[in-house]
PDB file of C-alpha atoms in Angstrom:
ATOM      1  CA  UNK A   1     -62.887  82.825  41.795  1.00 36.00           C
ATOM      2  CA  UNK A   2     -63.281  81.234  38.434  1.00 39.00           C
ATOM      3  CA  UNK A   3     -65.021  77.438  37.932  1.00 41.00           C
ATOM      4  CA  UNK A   4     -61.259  76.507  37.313  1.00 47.00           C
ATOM      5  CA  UNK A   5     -59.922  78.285  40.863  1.00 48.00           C
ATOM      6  CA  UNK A   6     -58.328  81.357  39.791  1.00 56.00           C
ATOM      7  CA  UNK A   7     -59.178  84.933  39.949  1.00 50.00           C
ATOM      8  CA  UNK A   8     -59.533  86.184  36.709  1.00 55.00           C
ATOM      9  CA  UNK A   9     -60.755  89.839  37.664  1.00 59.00           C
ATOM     10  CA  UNK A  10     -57.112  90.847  38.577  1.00 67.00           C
ATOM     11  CA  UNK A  11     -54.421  92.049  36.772  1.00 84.00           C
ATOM     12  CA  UNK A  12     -51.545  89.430  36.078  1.00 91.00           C
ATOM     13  CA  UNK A  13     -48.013  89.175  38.058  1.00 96.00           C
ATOM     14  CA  UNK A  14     -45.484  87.598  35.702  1.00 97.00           C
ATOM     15  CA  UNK A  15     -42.860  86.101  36.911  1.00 97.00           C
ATOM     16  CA  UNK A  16     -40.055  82.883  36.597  1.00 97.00           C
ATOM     17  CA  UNK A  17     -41.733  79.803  36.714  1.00 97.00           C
ATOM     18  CA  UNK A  18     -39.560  77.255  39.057  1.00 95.00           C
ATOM     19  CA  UNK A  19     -39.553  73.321  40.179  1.00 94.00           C
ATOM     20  CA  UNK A  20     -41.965  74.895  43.265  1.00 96.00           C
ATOM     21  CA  UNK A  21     -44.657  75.484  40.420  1.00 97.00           C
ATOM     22  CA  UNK A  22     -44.673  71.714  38.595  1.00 97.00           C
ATOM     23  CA  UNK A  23     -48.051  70.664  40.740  1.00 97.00           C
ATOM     24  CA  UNK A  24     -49.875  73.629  39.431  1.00 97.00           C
ATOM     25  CA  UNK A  25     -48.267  73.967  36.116  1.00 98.00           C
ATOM     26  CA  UNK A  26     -49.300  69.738  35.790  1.00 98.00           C
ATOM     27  CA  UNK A  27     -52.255  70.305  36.454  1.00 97.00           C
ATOM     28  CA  UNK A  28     -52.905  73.240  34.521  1.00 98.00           C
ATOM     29  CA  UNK A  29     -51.358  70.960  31.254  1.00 98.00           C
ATOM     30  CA  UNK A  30     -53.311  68.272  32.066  1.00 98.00           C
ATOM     31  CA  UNK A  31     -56.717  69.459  31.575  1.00 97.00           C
ATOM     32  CA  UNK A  32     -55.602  70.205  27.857  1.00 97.00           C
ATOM     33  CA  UNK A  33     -54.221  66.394  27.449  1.00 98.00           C
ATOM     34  CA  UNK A  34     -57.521  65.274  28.739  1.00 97.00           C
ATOM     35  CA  UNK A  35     -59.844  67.295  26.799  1.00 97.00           C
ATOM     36  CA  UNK A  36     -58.280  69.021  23.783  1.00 96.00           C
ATOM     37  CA  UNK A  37     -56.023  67.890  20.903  1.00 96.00           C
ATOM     38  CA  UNK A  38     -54.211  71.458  21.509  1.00 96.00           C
ATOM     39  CA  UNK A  39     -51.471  68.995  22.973  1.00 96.00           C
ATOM     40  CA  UNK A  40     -51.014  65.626  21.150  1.00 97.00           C
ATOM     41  CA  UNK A  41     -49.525  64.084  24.982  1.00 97.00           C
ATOM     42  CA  UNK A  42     -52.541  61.450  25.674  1.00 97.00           C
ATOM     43  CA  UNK A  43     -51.303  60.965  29.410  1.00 97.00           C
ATOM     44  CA  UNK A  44     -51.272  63.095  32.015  1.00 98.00           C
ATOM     45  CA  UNK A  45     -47.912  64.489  33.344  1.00 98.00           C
ATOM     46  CA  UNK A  46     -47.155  64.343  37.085  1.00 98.00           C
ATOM     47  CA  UNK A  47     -45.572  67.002  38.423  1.00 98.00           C
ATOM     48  CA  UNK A  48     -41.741  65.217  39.480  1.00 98.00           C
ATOM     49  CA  UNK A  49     -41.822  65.259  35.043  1.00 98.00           C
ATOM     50  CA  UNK A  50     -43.226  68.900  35.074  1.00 98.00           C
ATOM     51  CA  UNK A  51     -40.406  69.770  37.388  1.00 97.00           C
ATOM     52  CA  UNK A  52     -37.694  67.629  34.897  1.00 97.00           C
ATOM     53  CA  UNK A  53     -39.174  69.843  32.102  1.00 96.00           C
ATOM     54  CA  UNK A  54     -38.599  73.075  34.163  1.00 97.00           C
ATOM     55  CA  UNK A  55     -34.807  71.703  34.509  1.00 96.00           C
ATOM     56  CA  UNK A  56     -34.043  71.356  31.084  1.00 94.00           C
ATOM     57  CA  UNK A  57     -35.021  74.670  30.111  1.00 94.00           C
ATOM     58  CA  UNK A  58     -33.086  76.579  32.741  1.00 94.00           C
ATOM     59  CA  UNK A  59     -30.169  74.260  31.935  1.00 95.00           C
ATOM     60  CA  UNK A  60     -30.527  75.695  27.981  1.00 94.00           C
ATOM     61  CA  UNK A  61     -31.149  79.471  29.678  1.00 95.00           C
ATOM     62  CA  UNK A  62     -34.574  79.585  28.399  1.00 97.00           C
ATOM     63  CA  UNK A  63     -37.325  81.155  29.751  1.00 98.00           C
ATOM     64  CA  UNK A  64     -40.808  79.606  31.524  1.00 98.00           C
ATOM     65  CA  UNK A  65     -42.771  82.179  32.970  1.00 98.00           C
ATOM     66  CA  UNK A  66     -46.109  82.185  34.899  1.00 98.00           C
ATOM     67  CA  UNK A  67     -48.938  83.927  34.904  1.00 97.00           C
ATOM     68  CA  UNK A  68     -50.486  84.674  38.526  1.00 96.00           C
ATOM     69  CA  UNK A  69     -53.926  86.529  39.302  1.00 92.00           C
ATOM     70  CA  UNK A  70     -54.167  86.442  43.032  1.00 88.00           C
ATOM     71  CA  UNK A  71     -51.644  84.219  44.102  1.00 90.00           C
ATOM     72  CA  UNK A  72     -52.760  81.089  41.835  1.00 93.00           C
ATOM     73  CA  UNK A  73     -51.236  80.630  38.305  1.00 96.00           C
ATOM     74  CA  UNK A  74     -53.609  81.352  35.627  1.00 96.00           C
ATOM     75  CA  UNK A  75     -51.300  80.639  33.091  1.00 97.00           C
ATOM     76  CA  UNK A  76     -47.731  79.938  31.280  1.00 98.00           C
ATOM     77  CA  UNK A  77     -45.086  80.553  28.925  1.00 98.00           C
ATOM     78  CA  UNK A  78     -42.017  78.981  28.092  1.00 98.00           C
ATOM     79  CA  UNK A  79     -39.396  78.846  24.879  1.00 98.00           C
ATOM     80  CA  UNK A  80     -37.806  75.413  23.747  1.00 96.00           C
ATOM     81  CA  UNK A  81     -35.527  74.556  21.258  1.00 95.00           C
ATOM     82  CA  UNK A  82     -36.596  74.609  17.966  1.00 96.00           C
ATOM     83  CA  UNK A  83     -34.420  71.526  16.736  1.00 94.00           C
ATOM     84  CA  UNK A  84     -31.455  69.921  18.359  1.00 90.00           C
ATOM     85  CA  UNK A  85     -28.620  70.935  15.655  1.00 95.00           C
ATOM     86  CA  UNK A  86     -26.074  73.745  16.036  1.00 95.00           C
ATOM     87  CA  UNK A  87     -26.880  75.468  13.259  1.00 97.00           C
ATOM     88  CA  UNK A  88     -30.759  76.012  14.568  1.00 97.00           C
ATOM     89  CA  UNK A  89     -29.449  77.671  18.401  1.00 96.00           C
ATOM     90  CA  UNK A  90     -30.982  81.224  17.298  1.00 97.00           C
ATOM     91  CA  UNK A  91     -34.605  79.703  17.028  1.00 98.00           C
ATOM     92  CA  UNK A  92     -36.864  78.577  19.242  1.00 98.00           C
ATOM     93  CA  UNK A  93     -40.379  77.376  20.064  1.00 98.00           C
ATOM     94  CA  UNK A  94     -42.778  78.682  22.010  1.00 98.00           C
ATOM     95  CA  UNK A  95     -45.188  77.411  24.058  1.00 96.00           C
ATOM     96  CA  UNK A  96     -48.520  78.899  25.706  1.00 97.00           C
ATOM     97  CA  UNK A  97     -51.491  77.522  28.352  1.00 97.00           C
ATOM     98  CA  UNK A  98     -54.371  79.461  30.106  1.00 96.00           C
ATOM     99  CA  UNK A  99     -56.228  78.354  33.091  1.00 96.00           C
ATOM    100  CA  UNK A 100     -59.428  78.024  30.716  1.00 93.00           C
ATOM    101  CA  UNK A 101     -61.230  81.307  32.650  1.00 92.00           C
ATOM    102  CA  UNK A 102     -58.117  83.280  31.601  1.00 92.00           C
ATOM    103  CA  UNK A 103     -58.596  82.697  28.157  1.00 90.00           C
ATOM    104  CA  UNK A 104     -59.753  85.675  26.509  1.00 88.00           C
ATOM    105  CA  UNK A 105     -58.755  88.161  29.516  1.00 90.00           C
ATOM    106  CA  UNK A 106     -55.434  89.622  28.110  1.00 92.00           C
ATOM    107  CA  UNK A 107     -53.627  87.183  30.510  1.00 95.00           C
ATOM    108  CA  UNK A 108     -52.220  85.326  27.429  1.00 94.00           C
ATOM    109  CA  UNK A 109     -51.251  88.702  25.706  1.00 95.00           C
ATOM    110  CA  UNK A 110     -48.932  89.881  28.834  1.00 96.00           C
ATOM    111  CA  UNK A 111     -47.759  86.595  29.165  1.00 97.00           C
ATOM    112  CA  UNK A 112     -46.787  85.731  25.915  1.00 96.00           C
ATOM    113  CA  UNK A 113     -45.530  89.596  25.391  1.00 97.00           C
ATOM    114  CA  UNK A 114     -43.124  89.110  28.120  1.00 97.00           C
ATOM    115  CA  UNK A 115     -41.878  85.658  27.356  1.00 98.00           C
ATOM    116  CA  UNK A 116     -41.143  87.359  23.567  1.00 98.00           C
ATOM    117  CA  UNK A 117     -39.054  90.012  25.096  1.00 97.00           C
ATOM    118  CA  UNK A 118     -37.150  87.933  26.959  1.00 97.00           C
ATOM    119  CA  UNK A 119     -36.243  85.999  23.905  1.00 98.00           C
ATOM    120  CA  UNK A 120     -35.194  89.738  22.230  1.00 97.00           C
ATOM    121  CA  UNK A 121     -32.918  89.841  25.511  1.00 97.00           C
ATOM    122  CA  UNK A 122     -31.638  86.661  25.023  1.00 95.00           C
ATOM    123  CA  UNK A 123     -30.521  87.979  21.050  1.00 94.00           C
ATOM    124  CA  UNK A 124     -32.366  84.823  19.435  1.00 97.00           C
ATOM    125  CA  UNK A 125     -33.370  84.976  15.989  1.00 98.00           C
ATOM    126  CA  UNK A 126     -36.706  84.038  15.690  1.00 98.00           C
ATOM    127  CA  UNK A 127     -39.313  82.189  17.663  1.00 98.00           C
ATOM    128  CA  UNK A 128     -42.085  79.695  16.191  1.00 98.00           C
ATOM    129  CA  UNK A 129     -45.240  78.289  17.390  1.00 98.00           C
ATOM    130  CA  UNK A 130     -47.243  75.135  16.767  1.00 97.00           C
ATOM    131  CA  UNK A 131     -50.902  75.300  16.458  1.00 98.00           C
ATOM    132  CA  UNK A 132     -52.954  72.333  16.092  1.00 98.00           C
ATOM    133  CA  UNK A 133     -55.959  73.472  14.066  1.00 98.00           C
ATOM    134  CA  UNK A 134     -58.424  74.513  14.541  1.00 96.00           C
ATOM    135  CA  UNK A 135     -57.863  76.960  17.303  1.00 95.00           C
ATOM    136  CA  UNK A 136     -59.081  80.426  16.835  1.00 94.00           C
ATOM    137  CA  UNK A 137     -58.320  82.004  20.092  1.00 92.00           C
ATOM    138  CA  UNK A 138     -54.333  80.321  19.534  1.00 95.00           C
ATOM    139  CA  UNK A 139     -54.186  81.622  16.138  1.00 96.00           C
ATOM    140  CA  UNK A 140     -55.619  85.331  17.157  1.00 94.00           C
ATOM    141  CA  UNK A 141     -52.863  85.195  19.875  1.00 95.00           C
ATOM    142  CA  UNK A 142     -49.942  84.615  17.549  1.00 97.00           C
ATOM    143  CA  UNK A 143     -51.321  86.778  14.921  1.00 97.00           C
ATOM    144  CA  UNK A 144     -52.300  89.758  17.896  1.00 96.00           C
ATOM    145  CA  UNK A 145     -48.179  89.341  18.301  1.00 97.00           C
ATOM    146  CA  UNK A 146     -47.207  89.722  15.243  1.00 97.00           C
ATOM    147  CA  UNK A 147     -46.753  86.114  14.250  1.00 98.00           C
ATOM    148  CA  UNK A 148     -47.328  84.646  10.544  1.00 98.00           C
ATOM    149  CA  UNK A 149     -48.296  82.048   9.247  1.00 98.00           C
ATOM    150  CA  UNK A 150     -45.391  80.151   7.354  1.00 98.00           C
ATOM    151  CA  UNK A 151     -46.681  76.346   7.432  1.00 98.00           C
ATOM    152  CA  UNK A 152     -49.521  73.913   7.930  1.00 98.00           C
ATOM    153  CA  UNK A 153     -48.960  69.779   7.867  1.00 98.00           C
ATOM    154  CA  UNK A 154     -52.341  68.185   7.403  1.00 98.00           C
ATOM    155  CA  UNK A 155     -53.569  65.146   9.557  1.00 98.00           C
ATOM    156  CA  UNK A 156     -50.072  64.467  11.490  1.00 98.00           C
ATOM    157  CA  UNK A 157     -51.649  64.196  14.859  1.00 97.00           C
ATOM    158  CA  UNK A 158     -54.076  61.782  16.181  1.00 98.00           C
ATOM    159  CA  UNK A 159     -55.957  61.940  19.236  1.00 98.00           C
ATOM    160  CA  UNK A 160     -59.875  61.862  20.434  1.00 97.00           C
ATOM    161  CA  UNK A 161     -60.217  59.425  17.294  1.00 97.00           C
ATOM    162  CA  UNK A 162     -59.289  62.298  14.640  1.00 97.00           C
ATOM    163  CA  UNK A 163     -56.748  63.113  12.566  1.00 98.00           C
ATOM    164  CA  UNK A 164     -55.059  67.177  13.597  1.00 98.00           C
ATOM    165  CA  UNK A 165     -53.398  69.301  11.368  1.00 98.00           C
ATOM    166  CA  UNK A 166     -50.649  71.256  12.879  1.00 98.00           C
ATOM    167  CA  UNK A 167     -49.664  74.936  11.807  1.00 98.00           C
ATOM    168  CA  UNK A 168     -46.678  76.642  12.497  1.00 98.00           C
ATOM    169  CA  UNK A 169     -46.479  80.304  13.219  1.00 98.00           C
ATOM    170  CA  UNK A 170     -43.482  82.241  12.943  1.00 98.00           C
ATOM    171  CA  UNK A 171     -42.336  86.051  14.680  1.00 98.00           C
ATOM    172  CA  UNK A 172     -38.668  87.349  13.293  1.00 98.00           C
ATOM    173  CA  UNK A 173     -36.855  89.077  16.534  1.00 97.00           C
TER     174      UNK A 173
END
């Protein structure tokens, strides 16, 4: 067992994430509102709001998927909406957290793999991520993927008393 609680010597089961995950999926999120800018939240979620978010992405037909390494989720993926028009329905955003231990264990890779074939299943167009910079091991991920670079917004986050700069990544399906 990891520092964090989670086996990270064993290979990954992916699978659906559902409402029976929001505890562990909270408090996976939470330890990056409380001590990174990687999320710009500044207040931890509970779990009943974890569970609300799983419900509005199954009520789209989008996937969240979770990482396990023996039995305890060491990570997750999911795909949002990219915007809220009609004309944006073929594009989405994605969205990726590691227990910290599983970071840099090829957890993220599978993970993130997986949620991107889904989308391909789901015939969407493209799929985008936000970065907010710097974050090395986020960028390497994308990029690893076959993600690009397309955009970067300077200082429109603020958290730990510092201005973020936010890039967007972008994979064509």
């Amino acid at each position: 067992m990891s520092e964090a609680g989670v086996a990270v010597s064993a290979a990954p089961v992916l699978r659906d994430a559902g409402t029976v995950d929001a505890e562990a999926l909270a408090a996976l999120y939470n330890h990056y509102v409380a001590h990174t800018a990687v999320t710009f939240e500044e207040t931890p979620v509970a779990p009943v709001d974890m569970a609300a978010r799983l419900a509005d992405n199954a009520a789209v037909g989008l996937p969240w998927l979770v990482a396990e390494c023996d039995g305890e989720i060491a990570g997750y993926a999911y795909a949002s909406k990219w915007k809220g028009r009609c004309a944006y329905r073929y594009a989405v955003e994605s969205t990726v957290y590691l227990q910290p231990a599983a970071v840099g264990r090829g957890v993220g890779s599978r993970l993130y793999g997986a949620l991107i074939d889904q989308l391909r299943e789901r015939r969407l167009h493209t799929v985008i991520g936000g970065i907010a910079l710097p974050n090395d091991a986020s960028v390497r991920l994308h990029e690893k993927l076959g993600f690009v670079k397309v955009a970067q917004f300077r200082q429109v986050g603020f958290k730990f008393g510092r201005w973020i700069d936010v890039g967007y990544w972008q994979l064509m399906l």
